[in-house]
Each structure stands twice: as structure tokens, then as C-alpha cells.
PDB file of C-alpha atoms in Angstrom:
ATOM      1  CA  UNK A   1       0.153  -0.007   0.184  1.00 60.00           C
ATOM      2  CA  UNK A   2       1.457   3.316  -1.141  1.00 67.00           C
ATOM      3  CA  UNK A   3       1.376   6.586   1.310  1.00 68.00           C
ATOM      4  CA  UNK A   4      -0.753   8.134  -1.332  1.00 77.00           C
ATOM      5  CA  UNK A   5      -3.667   5.353  -1.021  1.00 89.00           C
ATOM      6  CA  UNK A   6      -3.198   5.074   2.683  1.00 87.00           C
ATOM      7  CA  UNK A   7      -3.998   8.828   2.735  1.00 89.00           C
ATOM      8  CA  UNK A   8      -6.783   8.561   0.077  1.00 91.00           C
ATOM      9  CA  UNK A   9      -8.202   5.930   2.479  1.00 90.00           C
ATOM     10  CA  UNK A  10      -7.758   8.040   5.524  1.00 89.00           C
ATOM     11  CA  UNK A  11      -9.446  11.041   3.700  1.00 91.00           C
ATOM     12  CA  UNK A  12     -12.457   8.761   2.544  1.00 92.00           C
ATOM     13  CA  UNK A  13     -12.891   7.532   6.150  1.00 86.00           C
ATOM     14  CA  UNK A  14     -12.729  10.913   7.565  1.00 87.00           C
ATOM     15  CA  UNK A  15     -15.136  12.206   5.159  1.00 90.00           C
ATOM     16  CA  UNK A  16     -17.706   9.340   6.019  1.00 89.00           C
ATOM     17  CA  UNK A  17     -17.087   9.946   9.615  1.00 82.00           C
ATOM     18  CA  UNK A  18     -17.156  13.930   9.941  1.00 83.00           C
ATOM     19  CA  UNK A  19     -19.152  14.789   6.903  1.00 89.00           C
ATOM     20  CA  UNK A  20     -21.588  12.272   5.606  1.00 89.00           C
ATOM     21  CA  UNK A  21     -22.794  11.351   9.131  1.00 87.00           C
ATOM     22  CA  UNK A  22     -23.237  14.588  10.430  1.00 87.00           C
ATOM     23  CA  UNK A  23     -26.705  15.486  11.673  1.00 88.00           C
ATOM     24  CA  UNK A  24     -28.355  16.994  14.306  1.00 91.00           C
ATOM     25  CA  UNK A  25     -27.547  14.176  16.703  1.00 86.00           C
ATOM     26  CA  UNK A  26     -23.766  14.384  15.869  1.00 86.00           C
ATOM     27  CA  UNK A  27     -23.973  18.106  16.695  1.00 89.00           C
ATOM     28  CA  UNK A  28     -25.693  17.526  20.015  1.00 87.00           C
ATOM     29  CA  UNK A  29     -22.970  15.044  20.790  1.00 85.00           C
ATOM     30  CA  UNK A  30     -20.369  17.383  20.137  1.00 88.00           C
ATOM     31  CA  UNK A  31     -22.300  20.206  22.280  1.00 89.00           C
ATOM     32  CA  UNK A  32     -22.418  17.538  25.075  1.00 86.00           C
ATOM     33  CA  UNK A  33     -18.746  16.663  24.788  1.00 87.00           C
ATOM     34  CA  UNK A  34     -17.800  20.439  25.157  1.00 89.00           C
ATOM     35  CA  UNK A  35     -20.073  20.682  28.119  1.00 87.00           C
ATOM     36  CA  UNK A  36     -18.483  17.765  29.613  1.00 83.00           C
ATOM     37  CA  UNK A  37     -15.002  18.780  28.743  1.00 88.00           C
ATOM     38  CA  UNK A  38     -15.618  22.524  30.338  1.00 89.00           C
ATOM     39  CA  UNK A  39     -15.852  20.850  33.740  1.00 88.00           C
ATOM     40  CA  UNK A  40     -12.187  20.404  33.620  1.00 88.00           C
ATOM     41  CA  UNK A  41     -11.390  23.588  32.411  1.00 91.00           C
ATOM     42  CA  UNK A  42     -13.300  25.164  35.188  1.00 91.00           C
ATOM     43  CA  UNK A  43     -11.685  22.718  37.739  1.00 90.00           C
ATOM     44  CA  UNK A  44      -8.125  23.620  36.146  1.00 90.00           C
ATOM     45  CA  UNK A  45      -8.758  27.453  36.618  1.00 93.00           C
ATOM     46  CA  UNK A  46     -10.224  27.266  39.969  1.00 91.00           C
ATOM     47  CA  UNK A  47      -6.937  25.180  41.167  1.00 91.00           C
ATOM     48  CA  UNK A  48      -4.742  27.255  39.433  1.00 93.00           C
ATOM     49  CA  UNK A  49      -5.943  30.394  41.304  1.00 93.00           C
ATOM     50  CA  UNK A  50      -5.746  28.896  44.797  1.00 92.00           C
ATOM     51  CA  UNK A  51      -2.532  26.717  44.212  1.00 92.00           C
ATOM     52  CA  UNK A  52      -4.224  23.271  45.186  1.00 89.00           C
ATOM     53  CA  UNK A  53      -6.634  20.941  43.681  1.00 87.00           C
ATOM     54  CA  UNK A  54     -10.280  21.851  44.242  1.00 89.00           C
ATOM     55  CA  UNK A  55     -13.660  21.101  42.662  1.00 91.00           C
ATOM     56  CA  UNK A  56     -15.911  24.098  42.246  1.00 91.00           C
ATOM     57  CA  UNK A  57     -19.674  23.783  42.427  1.00 92.00           C
ATOM     58  CA  UNK A  58     -19.600  24.765  38.604  1.00 92.00           C
ATOM     59  CA  UNK A  59     -17.786  21.331  37.803  1.00 91.00           C
ATOM     60  CA  UNK A  60     -20.726  19.514  39.013  1.00 93.00           C
ATOM     61  CA  UNK A  61     -23.223  21.550  36.964  1.00 93.00           C
ATOM     62  CA  UNK A  62     -21.195  21.012  33.853  1.00 92.00           C
ATOM     63  CA  UNK A  63     -21.068  17.552  34.672  1.00 93.00           C
ATOM     64  CA  UNK A  64     -24.936  17.251  34.703  1.00 94.00           C
ATOM     65  CA  UNK A  65     -25.108  19.330  31.634  1.00 94.00           C
ATOM     66  CA  UNK A  66     -22.871  17.171  29.720  1.00 91.00           C
ATOM     67  CA  UNK A  67     -24.069  13.695  31.254  1.00 93.00           C
ATOM     68  CA  UNK A  68     -27.690  14.573  30.404  1.00 95.00           C
ATOM     69  CA  UNK A  69     -26.559  15.741  26.841  1.00 93.00           C
ATOM     70  CA  UNK A  70     -24.396  12.544  26.402  1.00 91.00           C
ATOM     71  CA  UNK A  71     -27.200  10.389  27.622  1.00 93.00           C
ATOM     72  CA  UNK A  72     -29.635  11.738  25.101  1.00 94.00           C
ATOM     73  CA  UNK A  73     -26.870  11.178  22.334  1.00 91.00           C
ATOM     74  CA  UNK A  74     -26.328   7.608  23.545  1.00 91.00           C
ATOM     75  CA  UNK A  75     -29.913   6.919  23.581  1.00 93.00           C
ATOM     76  CA  UNK A  76     -30.436   7.920  20.123  1.00 92.00           C
ATOM     77  CA  UNK A  77     -27.511   6.338  18.990  1.00 89.00           C
ATOM     78  CA  UNK A  78     -28.608   3.073  21.000  1.00 91.00           C
ATOM     79  CA  UNK A  79     -25.055   2.465  22.530  1.00 88.00           C
ATOM     80  CA  UNK A  80     -25.456   0.535  25.862  1.00 89.00           C
ATOM     81  CA  UNK A  81     -22.002   1.278  27.042  1.00 87.00           C
ATOM     82  CA  UNK A  82     -22.584   4.900  26.964  1.00 87.00           C
ATOM     83  CA  UNK A  83     -26.249   4.822  28.189  1.00 92.00           C
ATOM     84  CA  UNK A  84     -24.986   2.874  31.222  1.00 91.00           C
ATOM     85  CA  UNK A  85     -22.000   5.053  31.916  1.00 89.00           C
ATOM     86  CA  UNK A  86     -23.903   8.349  31.665  1.00 91.00           C
ATOM     87  CA  UNK A  87     -26.973   7.286  33.672  1.00 93.00           C
ATOM     88  CA  UNK A  88     -24.738   6.238  36.436  1.00 92.00           C
ATOM     89  CA  UNK A  89     -22.588   9.215  36.259  1.00 91.00           C
ATOM     90  CA  UNK A  90     -25.725  11.488  36.622  1.00 95.00           C
ATOM     91  CA  UNK A  91     -26.713   9.781  39.759  1.00 94.00           C
ATOM     92  CA  UNK A  92     -23.082  10.628  41.279  1.00 92.00           C
ATOM     93  CA  UNK A  93     -23.270  14.301  39.885  1.00 92.00           C
ATOM     94  CA  UNK A  94     -26.696  14.940  41.249  1.00 94.00           C
ATOM     95  CA  UNK A  95     -25.630  13.439  44.573  1.00 94.00           C
ATOM     96  CA  UNK A  96     -22.570  15.631  44.694  1.00 91.00           C
ATOM     97  CA  UNK A  97     -24.987  18.715  44.019  1.00 93.00           C
ATOM     98  CA  UNK A  98     -27.206  17.642  46.843  1.00 94.00           C
ATOM     99  CA  UNK A  99     -24.220  17.430  49.427  1.00 93.00           C
ATOM    100  CA  UNK A 100     -23.132  20.895  48.215  1.00 91.00           C
ATOM    101  CA  UNK A 101     -26.306  22.447  48.890  1.00 91.00           C
ATOM    102  CA  UNK A 102     -26.853  20.624  52.168  1.00 92.00           C
ATOM    103  CA  UNK A 103     -23.683  21.685  53.391  1.00 91.00           C
ATOM    104  CA  UNK A 104     -24.433  25.262  52.581  1.00 89.00           C
ATOM    105  CA  UNK A 105     -27.935  25.133  54.230  1.00 89.00           C
ATOM    106  CA  UNK A 106     -26.460  23.637  57.393  1.00 88.00           C
ATOM    107  CA  UNK A 107     -24.000  26.526  57.531  1.00 88.00           C
ATOM    108  CA  UNK A 108     -26.536  29.112  57.493  1.00 86.00           C
ATOM    109  CA  UNK A 109     -27.404  30.609  60.689  1.00 85.00           C
ATOM    110  CA  UNK A 110     -30.669  29.621  62.286  1.00 80.00           C
ATOM    111  CA  UNK A 111     -33.715  31.863  61.422  1.00 78.00           C
ATOM    112  CA  UNK A 112     -35.959  33.040  64.177  1.00 69.00           C
TER     113      UNK A 112
END
């Protein structure tokens, strides 16, 4: 196989995957993945600001947003691995948000 035919094959594959298959669901998948990635960007920036590893509340909200969108995407694509992974992840993300809000509520002074 020559390098030219190998490159032609790669170009055809890329065209099939990224152009011919492109539809609203693929767009949703890219948006979902971007939301999911943003949680790490937010966590990195917050950690850099304080000089230690921290997990800000926004991390969990991006986790929920990305997780929901990726779950929808995986349901449309009928991908059992993604469906199971995102569904379990959402339980964990919502549970962490619950803990954060419960802690904030408990820290408030009692009202008379």
C-alpha cells in the first residue's frame, strides 16, 4: 500500500465519519462533549487560582449538563455502554450537588 493510497483511504474515512454522518444528533454529541470538557477547564482554572486541587460547584453543573446531553445522544445512538456510563454518572453528579447544597444550608445561621 502506497502512502498516497493510505492517505486517500484516510481521507475517505474522515469524510464518511465527519461529513456524511453529520446530523443534528452528531451536533448534539459535540455540544455534549464540549459541556463535559468544560468541567475540567473550570476545575483547572479554580485550582490554579488557589494553588491546590479543588472541585468548584460549576464542575458538578457542567457534569450534569454534559451527562444529560451525552445520555440523550447515547439513547439516540442506542449505545448500551454510553447509556449505562452516563446514567450512573448522573446519579453521582446529582448526589454531589445535593451534598453541596445541604452543606450550605446547614452553614446558614438559624432563623427566628
